[in-house]
XYZ file of C-alpha atoms in Angstrom:
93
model
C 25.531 -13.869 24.517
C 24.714 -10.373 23.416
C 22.038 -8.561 24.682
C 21.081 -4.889 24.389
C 20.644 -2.372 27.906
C 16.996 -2.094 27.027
C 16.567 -6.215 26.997
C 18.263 -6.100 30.520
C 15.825 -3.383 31.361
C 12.725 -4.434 30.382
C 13.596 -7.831 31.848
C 14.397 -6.354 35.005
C 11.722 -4.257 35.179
C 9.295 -6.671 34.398
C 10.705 -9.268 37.308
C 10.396 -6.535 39.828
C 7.176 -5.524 38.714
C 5.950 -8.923 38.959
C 7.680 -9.318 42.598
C 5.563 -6.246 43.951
C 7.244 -2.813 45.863
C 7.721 -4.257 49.243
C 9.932 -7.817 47.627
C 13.375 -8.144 46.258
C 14.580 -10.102 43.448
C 18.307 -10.651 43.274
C 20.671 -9.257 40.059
C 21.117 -12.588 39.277
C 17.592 -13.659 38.968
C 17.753 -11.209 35.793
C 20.843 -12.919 34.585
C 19.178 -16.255 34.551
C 16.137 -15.508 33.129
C 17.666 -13.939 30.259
C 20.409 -16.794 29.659
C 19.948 -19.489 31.879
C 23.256 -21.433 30.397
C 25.187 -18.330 30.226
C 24.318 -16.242 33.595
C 27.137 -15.688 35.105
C 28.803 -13.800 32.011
C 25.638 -11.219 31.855
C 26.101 -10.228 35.580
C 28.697 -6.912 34.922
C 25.576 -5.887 32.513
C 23.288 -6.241 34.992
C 23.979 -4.676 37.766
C 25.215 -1.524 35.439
C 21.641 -1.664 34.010
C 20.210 -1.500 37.731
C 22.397 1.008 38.691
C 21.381 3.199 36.217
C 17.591 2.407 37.149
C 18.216 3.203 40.179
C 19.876 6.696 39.593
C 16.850 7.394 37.320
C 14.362 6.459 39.998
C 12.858 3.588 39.045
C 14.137 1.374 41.503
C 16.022 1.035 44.413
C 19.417 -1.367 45.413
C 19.181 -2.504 48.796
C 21.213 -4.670 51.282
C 20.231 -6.136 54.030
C 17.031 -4.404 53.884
C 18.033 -1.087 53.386
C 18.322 1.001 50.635
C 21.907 1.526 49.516
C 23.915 3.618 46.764
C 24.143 1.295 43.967
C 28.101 3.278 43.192
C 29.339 2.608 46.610
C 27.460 -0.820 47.363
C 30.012 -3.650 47.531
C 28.453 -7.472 47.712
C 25.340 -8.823 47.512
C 22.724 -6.616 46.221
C 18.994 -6.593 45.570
C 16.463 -4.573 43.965
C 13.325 -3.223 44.676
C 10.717 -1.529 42.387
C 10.066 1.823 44.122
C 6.562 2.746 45.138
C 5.893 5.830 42.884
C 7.208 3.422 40.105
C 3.935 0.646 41.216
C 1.427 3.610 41.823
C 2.446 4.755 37.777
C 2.029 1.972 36.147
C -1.204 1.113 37.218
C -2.544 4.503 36.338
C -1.168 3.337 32.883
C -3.553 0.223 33.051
């Protein structure tokens, strides 16, 4: 299956959003909820997609509770919409 960054993104995005800034979801949650048949074979695009949302700011890739550098982060990873990120968009709203 195909998809575009920006589908990863905005899917990403939107499942963090929805999780609030002080819960994780997992890389794989995205994966699934993009292609739940298919998951598995999205995950390489996903966590490039969160690493580069997380160099930009808009989130942050933790492990064990603690924010990490999504480059040097080995294993299990999770991400975290970032405060700022919360406090913006419901100034949009």
């Amino acid at each position: 299956m195909a998809l575009s960054e920006q589908q990863i993104q905005d899917c990403l995005m939107q499942l963090v959003r929805d999780r609030g800034p002080e819960k994780t979801i997992c890389p794989s949650e995205v994966a699934r909820a993009l292609s739940a048949d298919d998951w598995r074979s999205l995950m390489p695009q996903v966590r490039t997609v969160g690493m580069a949302l997380a160099q930009a700011g808009a989130i942050a890739v933790t492990q064990k509770g603690q924010v990490v550098d999504p480059q040097t982060a080995k294993g299990p990873i999770r991400y975290r919409l970032l405060h700022h990120e919360q406090t913006d968009r419901r100034a949009q709203s």
